[in-house]
């Protein structure tokens, strides 16, 4: 089988260049499936598949005036099409119960520890507080715009040392799926934290290195209060200053602990370093550490190579997405009218497996920090719209100085937004595949087919695709087809609908997700232990935590409870699912059809729906009239 735009390489988890093929070189023979009302077929090789395929389809389906209208409307509205659903929530009509969120809000508002820890005795509490010496202060202030490459502190080795015999620093990513709880973590209910005290606690020494369970929330959520480049600046500056009066051996141990923190940062949040300022700081910092001691050169080299490998993989993935978008934009609209998904993918099981591949392809590149950065940029954008004429002191238009400083490190959330776009596309894809057929028999086959696919996605624990398919079946252009739905067994579809029921905050879905996750953990995320959560609901949850818990305590300190709450939720609900892997055979022809075949806009879908079944109610007739006027007006412009 020929590859697609890019062929998948499991060794790097992304795609390698290959000749694009957008159709499977097979001919089809159909056999009626007895239990379902859609057609299955078997494949046999055929070198002239394209010609035979198009000839058969042209004979079976004639393009009437309806198709011409759909094509014109789709082409004219393609550039200005807006998502049928809200960008951050596929189901606009679903308002989750507040009971779940009220509990989170109560915890964050009262600084109640969310990690079960034994209460320390009075004596142990005194010992712990004496070690922490809270609140900590930074003796030397650092100018916000200074960077470590411009500091005057230089490392001078005390003695000539031999090259390092140390092993590279271990990969921290897998350890992060453990619960964020540690008795040595800073108390969450301390009311006077500042970013400076938290950064000071992050600074290592020769005998101290902060726990991963503290490093992870701080690196992820500190961007709410300051730019990552400034955090790196301060952390490096303080660490460099701390070894000034140390012996050489103690300085080397301190630098080794510092490199361990940098290793976790670059491996867990590598996209921070796509920023030129961040990368320049890191390169200069590693160079100075090498000049201080040659014993850590293996460690610095490992950090640099691992980071560059991750960034290269990200660049390759983004190029793959650009190629897909380019192909989809130039794919003739008529192509989708000659065929449908059943012709390309004969069974519901096969389609569910290919959807799992697509989901994991798009899920794994997402960084946890993207969810936080996404909401920071969203908040800044909302403020800018609310105060469009507010001028910043440097002459640039800005709504808020703090927001401008936070998003100064512009790290595009490309992979995260791509995943959201894919979810929306799947919904429109399902609806388009159904309503483009004027024959009721074909629509019945396709609806039954997609119901079977959704059940198979549920069995595979691919909840995101399951929600996307159900969303497509529930879109108004399909939902209004009453004569079509009369022939559909409702029981199997109603089984699926209980998962999108918002009663008690999606109880059925959350219970199923928890069960699937526990099972995957029990089997240590082995092959085919797949868990793909419903992304829009995770966005909703994170956004609620972010907006309904205060950034600062009543005493004016940083609300560390919020840091841990957000980090724990993102880690346990989203990031751990990136460990999912599947052994299903990949079919690039089917995947290319799903991700590149044209989909109709919202108006085009409604127009096609009215061609399938005529408007009955007054509202539908009015809607149809408006759509027809829109088509005639648009056509007159050409």
Coordinates of C-alpha atoms in Angstrom, one line a residue:
X1 CA 0.0 0.0 0.0
X2 CA 1.2 3.4 -0.8
X3 CA 1.8 5.9 1.9
X4 CA -0.1 9.1 2.5
X5 CA 1.1 12.7 2.6
X6 CA 3.5 11.5 5.2
X7 CA 4.0 7.9 6.4
X8 CA 3.9 7.3 10.1
X9 CA 7.2 6.3 11.7
X10 CA 6.7 4.7 15.2
X11 CA 10.3 5.4 16.2
X12 CA 9.7 9.1 16.2
X13 CA 5.9 9.1 16.7
X14 CA 5.5 11.4 13.7
X15 CA 5.5 11.4 9.9
X16 CA 8.2 11.1 7.3
X17 CA 7.8 12.5 3.8
X18 CA 6.4 10.2 1.2
X19 CA 4.5 10.5 -2.1
X20 CA 0.9 11.6 -1.5
X21 CA -1.8 9.1 -2.3
X22 CA -5.4 10.1 -1.6
X23 CA -7.3 7.0 -2.8
X24 CA -6.8 3.4 -2.2
X25 CA -5.9 1.5 -5.4
X26 CA -8.6 -1.2 -5.0
X27 CA -11.9 -2.0 -6.6
X28 CA -14.9 -2.9 -4.6
X29 CA -17.5 -5.7 -4.6
X30 CA -20.5 -5.1 -2.3
X31 CA -22.3 -7.6 -0.2
X32 CA -25.3 -6.8 1.9
X33 CA -24.7 -6.9 5.7
X34 CA -27.6 -8.7 7.4
X35 CA -27.5 -7.2 10.8
X36 CA -26.8 -3.6 9.9
X37 CA -28.3 -1.5 7.2
X38 CA -25.1 -0.4 5.6
X39 CA -23.0 -2.1 3.0
X40 CA -19.7 -4.0 3.5
X41 CA -17.4 -4.8 0.7
X42 CA -14.2 -6.8 0.1
X43 CA -11.2 -5.4 -1.8
X44 CA -9.3 -6.8 -4.7
X45 CA -6.3 -5.1 -6.3
X46 CA -6.9 -3.1 -9.4
X47 CA -4.5 -0.9 -11.2
X48 CA -7.2 1.2 -12.9
X49 CA -9.3 1.7 -9.7
X50 CA -9.7 5.5 -10.2
X51 CA -11.2 5.1 -13.6
X52 CA -13.5 2.2 -12.7
X53 CA -14.5 3.9 -9.4
X54 CA -15.5 7.2 -11.0
X55 CA -17.3 5.5 -13.9
X56 CA -19.4 3.4 -11.6
X57 CA -20.2 6.3 -9.4
X58 CA -21.2 8.5 -12.2
X59 CA -23.6 5.9 -13.5
X60 CA -25.1 5.3 -10.0
X61 CA -25.3 9.0 -8.9
X62 CA -26.1 11.8 -11.2
X63 CA -25.2 15.3 -10.0
X64 CA -28.4 17.3 -10.1
X65 CA -29.0 21.0 -9.5
X66 CA -28.8 20.4 -5.8
X67 CA -25.2 19.4 -6.0
X68 CA -24.4 22.5 -8.1
X69 CA -25.9 24.7 -5.5
X70 CA -24.0 22.9 -2.7
X71 CA -20.7 23.2 -4.6
X72 CA -21.2 26.9 -5.2
X73 CA -22.3 27.6 -1.7
X74 CA -19.4 25.6 -0.2
X75 CA -16.8 27.3 -2.3
X76 CA -18.1 30.8 -1.6
X77 CA -18.4 30.3 2.2
X78 CA -15.3 28.2 2.7
X79 CA -13.1 31.1 3.7
X80 CA -15.6 32.7 6.0
X81 CA -17.0 29.6 7.6
X82 CA -17.3 29.7 11.3
X83 CA -17.4 26.7 13.5
X84 CA -20.9 25.3 14.2
X85 CA -19.9 24.9 17.8
X86 CA -18.1 27.2 20.1
X87 CA -14.3 26.9 19.7
X88 CA -13.8 25.7 23.2
X89 CA -17.0 23.6 23.7
X90 CA -18.4 21.4 21.0
X91 CA -21.8 21.2 22.6
X92 CA -23.1 24.7 23.2
X93 CA -26.4 23.5 24.6
X94 CA -24.8 21.5 27.4
X95 CA -24.4 23.3 30.7
X96 CA -22.7 21.1 33.2
X97 CA -23.8 20.8 36.8
X98 CA -22.1 23.2 39.1
X99 CA -21.9 20.7 42.0
X100 CA -18.6 19.2 40.8
X101 CA -17.1 22.7 40.2
X102 CA -18.4 24.0 43.5
X103 CA -16.4 21.4 45.3
X104 CA -13.2 22.4 43.5
X105 CA -14.0 26.0 44.1
X106 CA -14.5 25.4 47.8
X107 CA -11.1 23.7 48.0
X108 CA -9.2 26.3 46.1
X109 CA -11.0 29.2 47.9
X110 CA -10.3 27.8 51.3
X111 CA -6.8 26.4 50.4
X112 CA -7.9 22.9 51.4
X113 CA -5.2 20.4 50.4
X114 CA -6.4 18.2 47.6
X115 CA -3.6 15.6 48.2
X116 CA -4.3 13.2 51.0
X117 CA -1.5 13.7 53.5
X118 CA -1.2 12.7 57.2
X119 CA -1.4 15.7 59.5
X120 CA 2.0 16.4 60.9
X121 CA 2.6 16.5 64.6
X122 CA 3.4 19.8 66.3
X123 CA 7.1 18.9 66.7
X124 CA 7.5 17.8 63.1
X125 CA 5.7 20.9 61.8
X126 CA 8.2 23.1 63.7
X127 CA 11.1 21.1 62.2
X128 CA 9.7 21.4 58.7
X129 CA 9.1 25.1 59.0
X130 CA 12.6 25.7 60.3
X131 CA 14.0 23.9 57.2
X132 CA 11.8 26.0 54.9
X133 CA 12.4 29.3 56.6
X134 CA 9.2 30.8 55.1
X135 CA 8.8 33.3 53.8
X136 CA 12.0 33.3 51.7
X137 CA 13.4 36.4 50.1
X138 CA 15.7 37.1 47.2
X139 CA 18.6 39.3 48.2
X140 CA 19.3 40.6 44.8
X141 CA 16.7 42.0 42.5
X142 CA 16.9 41.2 38.8
X143 CA 15.8 43.6 36.2
X144 CA 12.9 42.1 34.2
X145 CA 14.6 42.7 30.8
X146 CA 18.0 41.3 31.8
X147 CA 19.1 37.9 30.7
X148 CA 21.7 35.6 32.0
X149 CA 23.9 35.9 29.0
X150 CA 24.5 39.5 29.8
X151 CA 25.4 39.0 33.5
X152 CA 29.0 39.6 34.7
X153 CA 29.2 36.4 36.7
X154 CA 31.6 34.0 35.0
X155 CA 32.4 30.5 36.0
X156 CA 36.1 29.8 36.7
X157 CA 37.1 26.2 37.4
X158 CA 39.1 25.8 40.5
X159 CA 41.0 22.8 39.3
X160 CA 41.5 21.0 36.0
X161 CA 39.2 18.0 35.9
X162 CA 38.8 14.9 33.8
X163 CA 35.9 14.4 31.4
X164 CA 32.7 13.2 33.0
X165 CA 32.0 9.6 33.8
X166 CA 28.4 10.4 34.9
X167 CA 25.5 8.9 33.0
X168 CA 23.1 11.2 31.3
X169 CA 20.2 12.5 33.4
X170 CA 17.2 10.2 33.4
X171 CA 14.0 11.0 31.5
X172 CA 11.5 12.6 33.9
X173 CA 8.4 12.3 31.7
X174 CA 7.2 8.9 32.8
X175 CA 7.6 9.8 36.5
X176 CA 5.2 12.7 36.2
X177 CA 2.1 10.5 36.0
X178 CA 2.5 9.7 39.7
X179 CA 0.2 11.7 42.0
X180 CA 1.5 15.1 42.9
X181 CA 1.9 14.4 46.6
X182 CA 4.9 14.6 48.8
X183 CA 5.3 15.4 52.5
X184 CA 8.3 17.6 51.8
X185 CA 6.4 19.8 49.3
X186 CA 5.7 23.3 50.5
X187 CA 2.4 23.7 52.5
X188 CA -0.4 24.7 50.2
X189 CA -2.1 26.8 52.8
X190 CA 0.7 29.2 53.4
X191 CA -0.8 32.7 52.6
X192 CA 2.3 34.8 51.9
X193 CA 4.0 33.1 49.0
X194 CA 5.4 35.4 46.3
X195 CA 6.9 34.3 43.0
X196 CA 10.3 35.2 44.4
X197 CA 9.9 32.9 47.4
X198 CA 8.8 30.1 45.2
X199 CA 11.7 30.6 42.8
X200 CA 14.1 30.7 45.8
X201 CA 12.7 27.3 46.8
X202 CA 13.4 26.0 43.3
X203 CA 17.1 26.9 43.6
X204 CA 19.1 23.7 44.3
X205 CA 22.1 23.3 46.5
X206 CA 24.7 20.6 46.8
X207 CA 22.5 18.7 49.2
X208 CA 19.0 19.9 48.1
X209 CA 17.0 19.4 44.9
X210 CA 13.3 20.2 44.9
X211 CA 10.9 17.4 44.4
X212 CA 9.4 16.7 41.0
X213 CA 6.0 17.1 42.6
X214 CA 6.9 20.8 43.3
X215 CA 8.8 21.5 40.1
X216 CA 6.1 20.3 37.7
X217 CA 3.2 22.6 39.1
X218 CA 5.6 25.6 39.4
X219 CA 7.0 25.3 35.8
X220 CA 3.5 24.8 34.4
X221 CA 1.5 27.4 36.3
X222 CA 4.0 30.1 37.1
X223 CA 3.4 31.4 33.5
X224 CA 0.1 32.8 34.9
X225 CA 2.2 35.3 36.9
X226 CA 5.4 35.7 34.9
X227 CA 7.0 34.8 31.6
X228 CA 9.0 31.5 31.3
X229 CA 12.0 33.4 30.1
X230 CA 12.0 35.6 33.2
X231 CA 11.6 32.5 35.4
X232 CA 14.6 30.9 33.7
X233 CA 16.6 34.1 34.0
X234 CA 16.0 34.4 37.8
X235 CA 16.5 30.7 38.5
X236 CA 19.8 30.6 36.6
X237 CA 21.0 33.9 38.2
X238 CA 20.3 32.7 41.7
X239 CA 21.9 29.3 41.1
X240 CA 25.0 30.9 39.7
X241 CA 25.3 33.3 42.6
X242 CA 24.8 30.4 45.1
X243 CA 28.1 28.6 44.1
X244 CA 30.3 31.7 44.3
X245 CA 31.7 30.9 47.7
X246 CA 31.4 27.1 47.5
X247 CA 34.2 24.6 47.2
X248 CA 34.6 23.1 43.8
X249 CA 33.1 19.8 44.7
X250 CA 30.0 21.4 46.3
X251 CA 29.6 23.6 43.3
X252 CA 29.7 20.6 40.9
X253 CA 27.0 18.9 43.0
X254 CA 24.9 22.0 42.9
X255 CA 25.3 22.3 39.2
X256 CA 24.3 18.7 38.8
X257 CA 21.1 19.2 40.7
X258 CA 20.5 22.3 38.6
X259 CA 20.9 20.4 35.4
X260 CA 18.4 17.9 36.7
X261 CA 15.8 20.7 37.0
X262 CA 16.7 21.9 33.5
X263 CA 16.3 18.4 32.2
X264 CA 12.8 18.1 33.6
X265 CA 11.9 21.5 32.2
X266 CA 13.2 20.8 28.7
X267 CA 11.7 17.4 28.5
X268 CA 8.3 18.2 30.1
X269 CA 7.7 21.7 28.6
X270 CA 10.0 21.7 25.5
X271 CA 7.8 24.2 23.6
X272 CA 8.9 27.0 26.0
X273 CA 12.2 26.8 24.2
X274 CA 10.9 27.6 20.8
X275 CA 11.2 31.2 21.9
X276 CA 14.5 32.7 20.7
X277 CA 15.2 34.4 24.1
X278 CA 14.7 31.1 26.0
X279 CA 16.9 29.1 23.6
X280 CA 19.7 31.7 23.8
X281 CA 19.6 31.7 27.6
X282 CA 19.7 27.9 27.7
X283 CA 22.6 27.7 25.2
X284 CA 24.7 30.3 27.1
X285 CA 23.9 28.6 30.4
X286 CA 25.0 25.2 29.3
X287 CA 28.1 26.7 27.8
X288 CA 29.0 28.3 31.1
X289 CA 28.4 25.1 33.0
X290 CA 30.7 23.3 30.7
X291 CA 33.4 26.0 31.2
X292 CA 33.0 25.6 35.0
X293 CA 33.5 21.8 35.0
X294 CA 34.0 19.3 32.3
X295 CA 32.5 16.5 34.5
X296 CA 29.0 17.5 33.5
X297 CA 29.5 17.7 29.7
X298 CA 27.6 14.5 29.1
X299 CA 24.6 15.9 31.1
X300 CA 24.6 19.2 29.2
X301 CA 24.9 17.4 25.9
X302 CA 22.0 15.1 26.7
X303 CA 19.8 18.0 27.6
X304 CA 20.6 19.9 24.4
X305 CA 20.2 16.8 22.1
X306 CA 16.9 15.7 23.8
X307 CA 15.4 19.2 23.5
X308 CA 16.4 19.6 19.9
X309 CA 15.0 16.2 19.0
X310 CA 11.6 17.1 20.5
X311 CA 11.5 20.5 18.7
X312 CA 12.5 18.8 15.4
X313 CA 9.6 16.3 15.9
X314 CA 7.3 19.2 16.6
X315 CA 8.3 21.0 13.4
X316 CA 7.8 17.9 11.4
X317 CA 4.3 17.4 12.8
X318 CA 3.4 21.0 12.1
X319 CA 4.6 20.6 8.5
X320 CA 2.4 17.5 8.2
X321 CA -0.6 19.4 9.4
X322 CA 0.1 22.3 7.0
X323 CA 0.3 19.8 4.1
X324 CA -3.0 18.3 5.1
X325 CA -4.6 21.7 5.3
X326 CA -3.2 22.6 1.9
X327 CA -4.5 19.4 0.4
X328 CA -7.9 19.8 2.0
X329 CA -8.2 23.4 0.8
X330 CA -7.5 22.5 -2.8
X331 CA -9.5 19.2 -2.9
X332 CA -12.3 19.6 -5.4
X333 CA -15.7 19.7 -3.7
X334 CA -17.1 17.4 -6.4
X335 CA -14.8 14.6 -5.1
X336 CA -16.9 14.2 -2.0
X337 CA -20.1 13.8 -4.0
X338 CA -18.9 10.7 -5.9
X339 CA -18.1 8.5 -2.9
X340 CA -18.7 8.2 0.8
X341 CA -16.9 6.7 3.8
X342 CA -18.4 3.2 3.4
X343 CA -16.8 3.0 -0.1
X344 CA -13.4 3.9 1.4
X345 CA -13.7 2.0 4.7
X346 CA -15.9 -1.1 4.5
X347 CA -16.4 -1.8 8.3
X348 CA -17.1 0.2 11.3
X349 CA -14.3 -1.5 13.3
X350 CA -11.7 -0.5 10.7
X351 CA -12.9 3.1 10.8
X352 CA -12.8 3.2 14.6
X353 CA -9.2 1.9 14.5
X354 CA -8.1 4.6 12.0
X355 CA -9.8 7.3 14.1
X356 CA -7.7 6.1 17.1
X357 CA -4.6 6.6 15.0
X358 CA -5.7 10.1 14.1
X359 CA -6.5 11.0 17.7
X360 CA -3.2 9.7 19.0
X361 CA -1.3 11.4 16.2
X362 CA -2.8 14.8 17.4
X363 CA -2.9 14.1 21.1
X364 CA 0.7 13.1 21.7
X365 CA 2.4 16.4 20.5
X366 CA 0.3 18.5 22.8
X367 CA 2.3 20.0 25.7
X368 CA 0.6 20.5 29.1
X369 CA 1.7 24.1 29.2
X370 CA -0.4 24.7 26.1
X371 CA -3.6 24.5 28.0
X372 CA -2.4 27.2 30.4
X373 CA -0.9 29.3 27.7
X374 CA -4.1 28.9 25.7
X375 CA -6.2 30.5 28.4
X376 CA -3.7 33.2 29.1
X377 CA -3.8 34.3 25.4
X378 CA -7.6 33.9 25.5
X379 CA -7.9 36.2 28.5
X380 CA -5.6 38.8 27.0
X381 CA -7.6 38.7 23.8
X382 CA -10.8 39.2 25.7
X383 CA -9.3 42.1 27.6
X384 CA -8.1 43.6 24.3
X385 CA -11.6 43.4 22.9
X386 CA -13.1 44.9 26.0
X387 CA -10.6 47.8 26.0
X388 CA -9.5 48.3 22.4
X389 CA -8.4 51.9 22.8
X390 CA -6.3 51.5 25.9
X391 CA -2.7 52.5 25.1
X392 CA 0.4 50.9 26.7
X393 CA 3.1 53.2 28.0
X394 CA 5.4 52.1 25.1
X395 CA 2.9 53.3 22.6
X396 CA 1.4 49.9 21.7
X397 CA -2.3 49.2 22.1
X398 CA -2.9 46.9 25.0
X399 CA -5.6 46.2 27.4
X400 CA -3.5 45.2 30.4
X401 CA 0.2 45.6 31.2
X402 CA 0.3 42.4 33.2
X403 CA -1.3 40.4 30.4
X404 CA 1.1 41.9 27.9
X405 CA 4.1 40.9 30.1
X406 CA 2.8 37.4 30.6
X407 CA 2.3 36.6 26.9
X408 CA 5.5 38.4 25.8
X409 CA 6.9 34.9 25.3
X410 CA 4.5 34.2 22.4
X411 CA 4.4 30.4 22.2
X412 CA 1.8 29.5 19.6
X413 CA -0.5 26.7 20.8
X414 CA -0.5 25.2 17.4
X415 CA -0.8 21.5 18.3
X416 CA -3.5 22.1 20.9
X417 CA -5.6 24.2 18.5
X418 CA -5.0 21.6 15.7
X419 CA -6.6 19.0 18.0
X420 CA -9.6 21.2 18.7
X421 CA -10.0 21.8 14.9
X422 CA -9.8 18.0 14.3
X423 CA -12.7 17.4 16.8
X424 CA -14.8 20.0 15.0
X425 CA -14.0 18.6 11.6
X426 CA -15.0 15.1 12.6
X427 CA -18.4 16.4 13.6
X428 CA -18.9 18.2 10.3
X429 CA -17.5 15.2 8.4
X430 CA -20.1 12.8 9.8
X431 CA -23.0 15.2 9.0
X432 CA -21.7 15.9 5.5
X433 CA -21.4 12.2 4.7
X434 CA -25.0 11.7 5.6
X435 CA -26.8 14.7 4.1
X436 CA -25.0 14.7 0.8
X437 CA -27.1 11.6 -0.3
X438 CA -30.6 12.3 -1.6
X439 CA -31.5 8.6 -1.4
X440 CA -33.0 7.7 2.0
X441 CA -31.6 4.2 1.8
X442 CA -28.1 5.5 1.7
X443 CA -28.7 7.9 4.6
X444 CA -30.1 5.0 6.7
X445 CA -27.0 2.9 5.9
X446 CA -24.7 5.7 6.9
X447 CA -26.4 6.6 10.2
X448 CA -26.3 3.0 11.2
X449 CA -22.7 2.8 10.1
X450 CA -21.7 5.8 12.3
X451 CA -23.7 4.5 15.3
X452 CA -21.6 1.3 15.0
X453 CA -18.4 3.3 14.7
X454 CA -19.3 5.3 17.8
X455 CA -19.9 2.1 19.8
X456 CA -16.6 0.7 18.6
X457 CA -14.9 4.0 19.7
X458 CA -16.5 3.6 23.1
X459 CA -15.2 0.0 23.3
X460 CA -11.7 1.3 22.5
X461 CA -12.1 4.1 25.0
X462 CA -11.7 6.7 22.3
X463 CA -14.1 9.1 23.9
X464 CA -13.1 12.1 21.8
X465 CA -14.1 10.5 18.5
X466 CA -17.2 9.0 20.1
X467 CA -18.4 12.5 21.1
X468 CA -17.5 13.9 17.7
X469 CA -19.6 11.3 15.9
X470 CA -22.5 11.7 18.3
X471 CA -22.2 15.4 17.7
X472 CA -22.5 14.9 14.0
X473 CA -25.5 12.8 14.3
X474 CA -27.1 15.4 16.6
X475 CA -26.5 18.3 14.3
X476 CA -29.7 19.9 13.1
X477 CA -29.2 19.0 9.4
X478 CA -29.3 15.3 10.4
X479 CA -31.5 15.5 13.5
X480 CA -34.4 17.0 11.5
X481 CA -34.6 14.1 9.1
X482 CA -37.5 12.4 10.8
X483 CA -38.5 10.1 7.9
X484 CA -34.9 8.8 7.9
X485 CA -34.7 8.3 11.6
X486 CA -37.9 6.3 11.6
X487 CA -35.9 3.5 10.1
X488 CA -33.1 3.7 12.6
X489 CA -33.1 1.4 15.8
X490 CA -33.1 4.0 18.5
X491 CA -32.0 1.8 21.4
X492 CA -28.3 1.6 20.3
X493 CA -28.2 5.4 19.7
X494 CA -29.8 6.1 23.0
X495 CA -27.1 4.1 24.7
X496 CA -24.5 6.5 23.3
X497 CA -26.5 9.6 24.1
X498 CA -26.3 8.9 27.8
X499 CA -22.6 9.7 27.7
X500 CA -23.3 13.3 26.4
X501 CA -26.0 13.8 28.9
X502 CA -25.0 16.7 31.1
X503 CA -27.0 15.5 34.1
X504 CA -24.9 15.4 37.2
X505 CA -22.0 16.8 35.2
X506 CA -21.6 14.0 32.7
X507 CA -21.8 11.2 35.2
X508 CA -21.8 8.3 32.7
X509 CA -18.9 9.7 30.8
X510 CA -16.7 10.5 33.8
X511 CA -17.4 7.1 35.3
X512 CA -16.4 5.4 32.0
X513 CA -13.3 7.5 31.7
X514 CA -12.2 6.7 35.3
X515 CA -12.7 3.0 34.7
X516 CA -10.8 3.0 31.5
X517 CA -7.9 5.0 33.0
X518 CA -7.7 2.7 36.1
X519 CA -7.6 -0.3 33.8
X520 CA -4.8 1.3 31.6
X521 CA -2.8 2.1 34.8
X522 CA -3.2 -1.5 36.1
X523 CA -1.8 -2.8 32.8
X524 CA 0.9 -0.1 32.8
X525 CA -0.4 1.5 29.6
X526 CA 0.6 -1.5 27.5
X527 CA -0.2 -1.7 23.8
X528 CA -3.9 -1.2 23.0
X529 CA -4.6 0.2 26.5
X530 CA -6.0 3.3 24.9
X531 CA -7.7 6.2 26.7
X532 CA -8.5 9.3 24.7
X533 CA -10.6 11.8 26.8
X534 CA -13.2 14.2 25.5
X535 CA -11.0 17.3 25.1
X536 CA -13.7 20.0 25.2
X537 CA -14.9 18.9 28.7
X538 CA -11.3 19.0 30.0
X539 CA -11.0 22.5 28.6
X540 CA -14.2 23.4 30.4
X541 CA -12.9 22.0 33.7
X542 CA -9.5 23.7 33.5
X543 CA -11.1 27.0 32.6
X544 CA -13.4 26.7 35.5
X545 CA -10.6 26.1 38.0
X546 CA -8.6 29.0 36.4
X547 CA -11.4 31.5 36.5
X548 CA -13.2 30.5 39.7
X549 CA -10.2 30.3 42.1
X550 CA -8.2 33.4 42.9
X551 CA -4.6 33.8 41.8
X552 CA -3.8 35.4 45.2
X553 CA -4.7 34.7 48.8
X554 CA -6.5 37.3 51.0
X555 CA -3.0 38.2 52.4
X556 CA -1.8 39.0 48.8
X557 CA 0.4 35.9 48.4
X558 CA 0.4 33.4 45.5
X559 CA -2.4 30.8 45.8
X560 CA -0.3 27.7 45.6
X561 CA -3.4 25.5 46.0
X562 CA -4.5 26.7 42.6
X563 CA -1.1 25.8 41.1
X564 CA -1.4 22.2 42.4
X565 CA -5.1 21.9 41.6
X566 CA -4.6 22.8 37.9
X567 CA -1.4 20.8 37.5
X568 CA -2.9 17.7 39.1
X569 CA -6.1 17.9 37.0
X570 CA -4.2 18.4 33.7
X571 CA -1.8 15.7 34.5
X572 CA -4.3 13.0 35.6
X573 CA -7.1 13.9 33.2
X574 CA -5.1 14.6 30.1
X575 CA -1.3 14.2 30.0
X576 CA -1.2 10.6 31.3
X577 CA -3.4 9.6 28.3
X578 CA -0.5 10.4 26.0
X579 CA 1.0 7.0 27.0
X580 CA -1.7 5.3 25.0
X581 CA -0.5 3.1 22.1
X582 CA -2.3 1.0 19.6
X583 CA -1.2 -1.9 17.4
X584 CA -3.9 -1.6 14.8
X585 CA -2.8 -1.6 11.2
X586 CA -2.6 1.8 9.8
X587 CA -4.4 2.6 6.5
X588 CA -3.2 5.9 5.1
X589 CA -5.7 5.9 2.3
X590 CA -8.6 5.9 4.8
X591 CA -6.9 8.4 7.0
X592 CA -6.3 10.7 4.1
X593 CA -10.0 10.5 3.1
X594 CA -11.2 11.4 6.6
X595 CA -8.8 14.4 7.0
X596 CA -8.9 15.8 3.5
X597 CA -12.3 15.1 1.9
X598 CA -14.3 18.4 1.7
X599 CA -17.0 19.1 4.3
X600 CA -19.9 21.4 3.9
X601 CA -20.3 24.6 5.8
X602 CA -23.2 25.0 8.2
X603 CA -25.5 26.7 5.7
X604 CA -24.6 24.2 3.0
X605 CA -25.4 21.3 5.4
X606 CA -28.9 22.8 6.0
X607 CA -29.5 23.3 2.3
X608 CA -28.6 19.7 1.7
X609 CA -30.8 18.6 4.5
X610 CA -33.8 20.4 3.0
X611 CA -33.0 18.6 -0.3
X612 CA -33.1 15.3 1.5
X613 CA -36.4 16.0 3.3
X614 CA -38.4 19.2 2.5
X615 CA -39.1 21.9 5.0
X616 CA -42.3 21.3 7.0
X617 CA -42.5 23.8 9.8
X618 CA -42.8 27.6 9.3
X619 CA -39.3 28.1 10.9
X620 CA -37.8 25.6 8.4
X621 CA -39.5 27.2 5.5
X622 CA -38.2 30.6 6.5
X623 CA -34.7 29.2 7.0
X624 CA -34.8 27.5 3.5
X625 CA -36.0 30.8 1.9
X626 CA -33.1 32.6 3.4
X627 CA -30.6 30.0 2.3
X628 CA -31.9 30.1 -1.3
X629 CA -31.7 33.8 -1.4
X630 CA -28.1 33.6 -0.1
X631 CA -27.2 31.2 -2.9
X632 CA -28.8 33.3 -5.6
X633 CA -27.2 36.5 -4.3
X634 CA -23.8 34.8 -4.1
X635 CA -24.2 33.4 -7.6
X636 CA -25.1 36.8 -9.1
X637 CA -21.7 38.2 -8.0
X638 CA -19.8 35.9 -10.4

